[in-house]
XYZ file of C-alpha atoms in Angstrom:
420
model
C 94.382 6.610 24.128
C 94.670 3.642 26.184
C 91.283 1.396 26.007
C 91.953 -0.647 29.158
C 91.041 2.172 31.598
C 88.431 1.063 33.999
C 85.052 2.543 33.438
C 83.098 1.268 36.263
C 83.222 -1.087 39.235
C 80.095 -2.724 40.718
C 79.830 -4.547 43.972
C 78.205 -7.840 42.952
C 78.200 -12.137 43.161
C 79.460 -14.458 40.463
C 77.914 -18.124 40.365
C 80.675 -20.782 40.346
C 78.945 -23.349 38.297
C 81.473 -26.197 39.500
C 80.749 -25.323 43.152
C 77.167 -24.310 42.961
C 77.670 -21.494 44.971
C 77.538 -17.682 45.202
C 81.087 -15.866 45.698
C 80.439 -12.204 46.138
C 83.232 -9.820 44.505
C 83.714 -6.803 42.124
C 82.639 -6.789 38.467
C 84.910 -4.450 36.696
C 84.389 -3.036 33.096
C 86.811 -1.570 30.707
C 85.713 -0.174 27.166
C 87.176 -3.854 25.601
C 86.378 -6.320 28.452
C 85.198 -7.650 32.010
C 86.118 -9.181 34.770
C 85.194 -10.501 38.081
C 87.279 -10.482 41.016
C 86.740 -12.342 44.338
C 86.635 -9.927 47.711
C 88.365 -12.733 49.807
C 91.213 -13.964 47.467
C 91.591 -11.248 45.266
C 91.533 -13.833 43.063
C 90.116 -12.943 39.142
C 87.410 -15.670 38.687
C 86.307 -14.847 35.333
C 87.535 -12.337 32.544
C 86.489 -12.249 28.833
C 86.402 -9.359 26.001
C 83.070 -7.808 24.986
C 83.612 -8.789 21.688
C 82.734 -12.526 22.548
C 79.681 -11.911 23.881
C 76.780 -12.672 21.911
C 73.740 -12.041 24.833
C 73.231 -9.972 27.631
C 70.207 -10.546 29.474
C 68.120 -9.940 32.721
C 67.284 -12.941 34.493
C 66.088 -14.242 38.012
C 67.978 -16.791 39.619
C 66.051 -19.371 41.797
C 63.131 -17.341 40.471
C 64.076 -15.177 43.269
C 66.969 -12.889 42.584
C 67.321 -10.482 39.957
C 70.341 -11.284 37.833
C 72.511 -10.507 34.490
C 73.570 -13.696 32.386
C 76.010 -12.971 29.694
C 76.228 -15.403 27.026
C 80.072 -15.925 25.485
C 80.252 -17.246 21.765
C 81.877 -21.118 23.282
C 78.460 -20.905 24.846
C 79.766 -20.076 28.250
C 76.897 -18.588 30.229
C 77.964 -16.080 33.376
C 75.616 -15.634 36.159
C 75.922 -11.784 37.974
C 73.999 -11.018 41.274
C 73.210 -8.391 43.891
C 74.515 -5.886 41.627
C 75.107 -2.164 43.464
C 73.715 0.230 42.825
C 70.978 -1.402 40.553
C 70.559 -3.898 38.125
C 69.189 -2.114 35.375
C 72.056 0.422 35.897
C 74.708 -1.726 35.697
C 73.319 -3.901 32.337
C 72.511 -0.275 30.538
C 76.410 0.655 31.067
C 77.537 -2.656 29.960
C 75.132 -3.002 26.998
C 75.901 0.562 26.072
C 79.661 -0.489 25.853
C 79.098 -3.939 24.085
C 76.706 -2.242 21.569
C 79.104 0.446 20.718
C 82.369 -1.949 20.121
C 80.234 -3.577 18.023
C 79.242 -0.915 15.959
C 82.751 -0.075 15.702
C 84.139 -3.147 14.704
C 81.599 -3.559 11.950
C 82.469 -0.146 10.496
C 86.559 -1.177 10.606
C 85.858 -4.697 8.975
C 83.522 -2.783 6.332
C 86.516 -0.421 5.593
C 88.992 -3.301 5.866
C 87.046 -5.362 3.056
C 86.232 -2.400 0.765
C 89.728 -1.276 0.421
C 93.238 -2.091 1.467
C 94.921 0.522 3.671
C 98.027 2.215 2.219
C 100.185 4.771 3.839
C 98.270 7.369 1.369
C 94.909 6.135 2.932
C 96.712 6.671 6.357
C 97.998 9.925 6.069
C 94.743 11.148 4.438
C 92.843 9.951 7.260
C 94.928 11.674 9.904
C 94.862 14.616 7.842
C 90.955 14.870 7.455
C 90.816 14.069 11.231
C 93.148 17.290 11.741
C 90.815 19.017 9.511
C 87.586 18.401 11.008
C 89.213 19.115 15.031
C 90.076 22.724 12.968
C 86.812 23.232 11.750
C 85.133 22.372 15.254
C 87.521 24.704 16.895
C 86.747 27.343 14.502
C 83.215 26.800 14.680
C 83.658 27.336 18.696
C 85.842 30.528 18.475
C 83.194 32.007 15.988
C 80.283 31.487 18.349
C 82.912 33.061 21.384
C 83.614 36.052 18.815
C 79.617 36.534 18.293
C 79.521 36.620 22.155
C 81.972 39.545 22.337
C 80.482 41.656 19.714
C 77.095 41.227 22.036
C 79.305 42.377 25.054
C 80.639 45.478 23.402
C 77.291 46.236 22.073
C 76.069 46.222 25.369
C 78.638 48.276 26.994
C 77.869 50.760 24.127
C 74.411 51.002 25.615
C 75.261 51.065 28.801
C 77.779 54.021 28.253
C 74.388 56.082 26.327
C 72.376 55.071 29.414
C 74.903 56.580 31.999
C 75.025 59.308 29.611
C 71.266 59.740 30.372
C 71.889 58.990 33.940
C 74.224 62.135 34.226
C 71.928 64.514 32.512
C 69.170 63.623 35.340
C 71.865 63.995 37.837
C 72.752 67.567 36.703
C 69.215 68.228 36.443
C 68.614 67.187 40.333
C 71.608 69.367 41.660
C 70.694 72.391 39.362
C 68.351 74.877 41.546
C 64.667 75.548 40.700
C 65.381 78.669 39.606
C 67.811 77.036 36.805
C 66.389 78.117 33.396
C 67.336 75.078 31.387
C 66.085 72.698 34.154
C 62.997 72.025 31.560
C 64.779 70.522 29.310
C 66.128 68.527 31.031
C 63.575 67.145 32.281
C 62.610 65.699 28.744
C 62.680 61.781 28.728
C 64.918 60.092 26.046
C 63.017 57.961 23.554
C 62.982 54.328 24.585
C 64.565 52.386 21.504
C 65.142 48.672 21.208
C 68.063 48.066 21.658
C 69.782 46.813 18.188
C 71.929 43.931 19.565
C 68.861 41.690 20.164
C 68.808 40.725 16.788
C 72.444 39.637 16.753
C 71.683 37.810 19.720
C 68.404 35.775 18.405
C 70.781 34.963 15.628
C 73.418 34.135 17.688
C 71.186 31.576 19.720
C 69.556 30.221 16.437
C 73.062 29.920 14.964
C 73.628 27.691 18.127
C 70.572 25.502 17.622
C 71.931 24.911 14.133
C 75.589 24.250 14.920
C 75.905 20.878 16.292
C 79.557 20.403 16.800
C 79.528 16.628 18.131
C 76.681 14.268 19.318
C 77.349 10.683 21.070
C 74.952 8.122 22.525
C 75.335 8.019 26.512
C 73.855 6.331 29.616
C 72.365 9.294 31.379
C 71.669 9.604 35.315
C 70.297 12.700 36.929
C 70.109 12.410 40.711
C 70.731 8.976 41.886
C 73.312 6.340 40.205
C 70.456 3.730 40.508
C 68.068 5.215 37.873
C 69.904 5.354 34.317
C 68.463 5.458 31.137
C 70.001 5.511 27.795
C 70.468 8.637 25.925
C 72.574 11.269 23.711
C 74.441 14.095 24.788
C 75.081 16.995 21.786
C 77.612 19.463 21.737
C 76.752 22.615 20.444
C 78.407 26.328 20.133
C 76.255 27.580 22.369
C 75.815 24.972 24.920
C 74.762 21.378 25.596
C 71.690 19.568 24.923
C 70.744 15.769 26.545
C 68.305 13.886 24.809
C 66.381 10.376 25.772
C 65.984 7.222 23.763
C 62.813 8.565 21.936
C 64.980 11.790 21.128
C 62.991 13.774 23.370
C 65.050 16.544 24.822
C 65.444 16.096 28.913
C 67.511 19.467 29.372
C 69.479 21.981 27.699
C 72.728 23.737 29.210
C 73.169 27.115 27.959
C 76.652 27.841 27.752
C 76.573 30.514 30.374
C 74.300 28.407 32.952
C 76.781 25.628 33.026
C 78.763 26.088 36.164
C 81.109 23.016 36.304
C 81.808 20.050 34.349
C 83.816 17.310 36.101
C 85.546 14.656 34.033
C 85.576 11.605 36.464
C 86.968 8.950 33.887
C 87.562 9.420 30.304
C 84.163 7.860 29.730
C 82.179 9.500 32.756
C 81.558 12.998 33.024
C 79.098 15.038 35.425
C 77.338 18.471 34.622
C 76.443 20.683 36.910
C 74.059 23.981 37.203
C 74.144 25.838 40.458
C 70.986 27.621 41.798
C 70.191 29.494 45.066
C 67.277 28.523 47.394
C 66.595 25.411 45.095
C 67.995 22.152 44.081
C 70.751 22.365 41.404
C 70.275 20.447 38.147
C 73.088 18.086 37.652
C 73.411 15.028 35.082
C 75.679 12.096 35.274
C 76.857 11.051 31.704
C 78.927 7.774 30.814
C 79.393 7.179 26.934
C 82.017 5.019 25.272
C 82.582 7.865 22.858
C 83.230 10.631 25.235
C 87.221 10.372 24.802
C 85.634 12.309 21.819
C 83.782 14.443 23.617
C 86.073 15.852 26.057
C 88.337 17.734 23.955
C 86.107 20.070 22.703
C 84.414 20.508 26.057
C 87.656 22.004 27.299
C 88.003 24.092 24.385
C 84.188 25.634 25.158
C 84.327 25.574 28.737
C 88.002 25.678 29.680
C 87.380 27.756 33.078
C 84.646 25.454 34.188
C 85.847 21.717 33.797
C 87.692 19.756 36.167
C 89.694 16.651 35.859
C 89.868 14.500 38.729
C 92.473 12.267 39.722
C 91.284 9.251 38.038
C 90.858 11.269 34.829
C 94.509 12.750 35.048
C 95.519 9.589 33.001
C 93.962 11.303 30.233
C 95.909 14.181 29.732
C 99.137 11.644 29.664
C 97.682 9.430 27.319
C 96.101 11.522 25.115
C 99.834 13.442 24.968
C 101.061 10.125 24.047
C 98.257 9.086 21.705
C 99.001 12.419 19.825
C 102.808 11.674 19.851
C 101.948 8.387 18.114
C 99.793 9.797 15.428
C 102.867 12.313 14.874
C 104.977 9.289 14.562
C 102.628 7.432 12.172
C 102.700 10.741 10.149
C 106.742 11.242 10.281
C 106.988 7.226 9.815
C 105.028 7.412 6.589
C 106.602 10.289 5.139
C 110.062 8.761 6.565
C 109.355 5.873 4.402
C 108.591 7.855 1.417
C 112.214 9.225 1.891
C 113.911 5.935 2.261
C 112.226 4.687 -0.715
C 113.226 7.528 -2.986
C 116.997 7.091 -1.443
C 116.854 3.653 -1.907
C 115.687 3.829 -5.616
C 118.522 6.512 -6.112
C 121.311 4.342 -4.564
C 119.929 1.394 -6.368
C 119.693 3.166 -10.035
C 123.341 4.607 -9.208
C 124.627 1.182 -8.496
C 122.792 -0.733 -11.398
C 124.532 1.714 -14.068
C 125.583 -0.557 -16.690
C 123.502 -3.441 -16.130
C 120.396 -4.470 -18.208
C 117.027 -2.526 -16.883
C 114.746 -4.275 -15.277
C 110.941 -3.647 -14.940
C 109.212 -3.257 -11.512
C 105.740 -3.844 -11.012
C 105.496 -2.569 -7.430
C 102.803 -0.210 -7.148
C 103.969 3.763 -5.466
C 103.339 4.389 -1.819
C 100.776 7.240 -2.768
C 98.660 7.357 -5.513
C 98.016 10.363 -7.817
C 94.510 10.179 -6.087
C 95.609 10.367 -2.555
C 98.304 13.143 -3.343
C 95.429 14.926 -4.873
C 92.754 14.942 -1.972
C 96.242 15.250 0.278
C 96.882 18.607 -1.800
C 92.939 19.464 -1.195
C 92.929 18.948 2.559
C 96.309 20.909 3.096
C 95.050 23.930 1.354
C 91.763 23.889 3.709
C 93.583 23.657 6.553
C 95.828 26.653 5.154
C 92.514 28.712 4.717
C 91.323 27.589 8.064
C 94.280 28.140 9.833
C 94.453 31.934 8.099
C 91.017 32.323 9.265
C 91.609 31.266 13.003
C 94.480 33.493 13.291
C 92.798 36.881 11.771
C 89.672 35.955 14.418
C 91.812 35.557 16.988
C 93.368 39.156 16.253
C 89.981 40.700 15.783
C 89.376 39.298 19.186
C 92.202 40.697 20.655
C 91.163 43.961 19.574
C 87.880 43.526 20.856
C 88.823 42.425 24.042
C 91.462 45.594 24.636
C 88.081 47.868 23.556
C 86.180 45.365 26.280
C 88.655 46.051 28.998
C 88.383 49.838 28.172
C 84.994 50.488 28.222
C 84.546 48.516 31.291
C 86.968 50.628 32.900
C 85.077 53.599 31.696
C 82.074 52.665 33.078
C 83.273 51.717 36.405
C 85.007 55.640 37.004
C 81.804 56.595 35.724
C 79.647 54.669 38.244
C 81.767 55.417 40.896
C 81.182 59.481 39.953
C 77.588 58.897 39.964
C 77.301 57.053 43.036
C 79.050 59.664 45.144
C 76.883 62.547 42.922
C 73.908 60.408 44.400
C 75.044 60.431 48.269
C 75.483 63.981 48.163
C 71.774 64.589 47.092
C 70.536 61.888 49.858
């Protein structure tokens, strides 16, 4: 995915140190940089990467105007004031992306210093990412299968209840002198549905089955009141926590009415109500591009990509193509080296052999790890295919049961109308 997508743009003023004046314009944030563009001249007055920032503070200019100051490594200090919707909201979002960038850079530096990246390591990393994505999909698919099983059990109970209703209607339709009417008056014993336990188990499994959790900047009603927190995606729903790890709200999977993707880094989640205000949360996160594909799997019919976010699909496709190219490139490199070795060995027949001290492209350890990952991927793929076939059969059974229940209910409604 392209890292230059604009995350947020805010109206504000920038202080020109040389001219000693404030210039109105717009401050734009991407996942890698900040820039300010003047309103009148449309000129970019300042632009710098987030990696060059060493300090972000809230200060007051001339002891009156609330401002945000950003200090770079070369000691350049930038003043931004008159920030809309509020200084705290802009500060929280900029600080979030700056912190996440620093954490990602430190992790990448640690990996680079610990070991050199070879083609074998690249292949292993790509296959490990593929395995993780398939495991997440299998987990969501498993929970979906549990929901289908619960629906099937609910339809079975509905059919048994319709049988009881049929007997009661038959008693009401029969004359008072009918000798078997007393037998029909016996009420069926109330038994607790057997599927309650499985539903409880499904809920417990959902609470423990964390798919992914990412830090985020959260706002509920107005964009001017934001707070840092965390978004947790479960197989059974979504949970939003504040910075103290206290649960702010939990969306069950069936409670979510719509999810709107504004940008690859910004989403909103809403649950509608009749007669009272809706529950809606607005979330911005530097890790949101990792969450959106999972949300598309879980909430495929409820998620909506807005105009700005439509580039997410095209960039996502290109990124997948790039990954595929990198795998092909690594594999083709191996083939080229093998062919080169064969040609060089054929051309050097009759010449004295020379010792080659170059290391192999893929080590024995990487080969064994790739083999283990491929075996796991094969097992996951087979299990996923089996589960999909089982769910197809369950859907056919649910469709037939719903059709039978609909016909029976229509028949009972006609019989009740005749009685009234």
